């Protein structure tokens, strides 16, 4: 009778240890994002247009440029 209680206790401890080992999250790994071609923006490479501003945004050939930085007041406004 004592042997079955001891075996049952050891089995439950072993099962609990295995469950804890399996459920512990693994560390995160960083890797570069390969990116996709879906939703990409066509970039205008026509350099005949002058860079101007609309409000505080840089504009060239009807395309916003400047990565969202504010255009200074000395840039001509179109």
Short mmCIF file of C-alpha atoms in Angstrom, two decimals:
data_model
loop_
_atom_site.label_atom_id
_atom_site.label_comp_id
_atom_site.label_asym_id
_atom_site.label_seq_id
_atom_site.Cartn_x
_atom_site.Cartn_y
_atom_site.Cartn_z
CA UNK A 1 0.00 0.00 0.00
CA UNK A 2 2.82 2.42 0.87
CA UNK A 3 4.54 1.55 -2.37
CA UNK A 4 1.55 2.55 -4.47
CA UNK A 5 1.21 5.89 -2.67
CA UNK A 6 4.91 6.57 -3.13
CA UNK A 7 4.77 5.57 -6.81
CA UNK A 8 1.65 7.70 -7.34
CA UNK A 9 3.32 10.68 -5.65
CA UNK A 10 6.50 10.27 -7.73
CA UNK A 11 4.45 9.91 -10.91
CA UNK A 12 2.44 13.06 -10.15
CA UNK A 13 5.64 15.00 -9.40
CA UNK A 14 7.18 13.76 -12.64
CA UNK A 15 4.08 14.72 -14.63
CA UNK A 16 4.02 18.17 -13.01
CA UNK A 17 7.72 18.67 -13.82
CA UNK A 18 7.18 17.65 -17.45
CA UNK A 19 4.16 19.97 -17.76
CA UNK A 20 6.13 22.88 -16.31
CA UNK A 21 9.04 22.22 -18.65
CA UNK A 22 6.75 22.09 -21.68
CA UNK A 23 4.68 25.17 -20.82
CA UNK A 24 7.59 27.53 -20.10
CA UNK A 25 7.84 29.96 -23.04
CA UNK A 26 10.96 29.82 -25.15
CA UNK A 27 13.07 32.96 -25.52
CA UNK A 28 12.27 35.19 -28.49
CA UNK A 29 14.59 35.19 -31.47
CA UNK A 30 15.13 38.27 -33.62
CA UNK A 31 15.41 37.90 -37.38
CA UNK A 32 15.26 40.39 -40.24
CA UNK A 33 11.90 40.96 -41.89
CA UNK A 34 12.16 39.98 -45.57
CA UNK A 35 9.31 42.35 -46.44
CA UNK A 36 6.69 41.87 -49.11
CA UNK A 37 5.79 43.55 -52.34
CA UNK A 38 2.13 43.89 -51.36
CA UNK A 39 1.02 47.44 -50.67
CA UNK A 40 4.24 49.04 -51.86
CA UNK A 41 4.25 52.59 -53.15
CA UNK A 42 5.54 53.41 -56.59
CA UNK A 43 8.39 55.88 -56.26
CA UNK A 44 8.62 58.62 -58.85
CA UNK A 45 12.21 59.00 -59.99
CA UNK A 46 11.65 61.97 -62.28
CA UNK A 47 14.16 64.59 -61.17
CA UNK A 48 12.70 67.31 -63.39
CA UNK A 49 10.30 68.35 -60.62
CA UNK A 50 11.47 70.82 -58.02
CA UNK A 51 10.98 70.02 -54.38
CA UNK A 52 8.34 72.27 -52.88
CA UNK A 53 6.09 72.09 -49.87
CA UNK A 54 2.39 71.95 -49.17
CA UNK A 55 1.80 73.27 -45.70
CA UNK A 56 4.63 71.69 -43.76
CA UNK A 57 5.12 68.61 -45.99
CA UNK A 58 7.85 68.21 -48.62
CA UNK A 59 6.45 67.43 -52.09
CA UNK A 60 8.18 66.46 -55.35
CA UNK A 61 6.25 65.50 -58.50
CA UNK A 62 2.97 65.16 -56.54
CA UNK A 63 4.60 62.67 -54.15
CA UNK A 64 5.16 63.35 -50.46
CA UNK A 65 8.82 63.18 -49.52
CA UNK A 66 10.84 63.96 -46.41
CA UNK A 67 9.63 61.00 -44.32
CA UNK A 68 7.13 63.17 -42.46
CA UNK A 69 9.62 65.79 -41.30
CA UNK A 70 8.38 69.36 -41.28
CA UNK A 71 9.46 71.48 -44.23
CA UNK A 72 11.07 74.81 -43.27
CA UNK A 73 9.37 78.04 -44.30
CA UNK A 74 12.14 78.95 -46.79
CA UNK A 75 11.14 76.05 -49.10
CA UNK A 76 8.75 77.48 -51.71
CA UNK A 77 5.10 76.47 -51.31
CA UNK A 78 3.24 75.13 -54.32
#
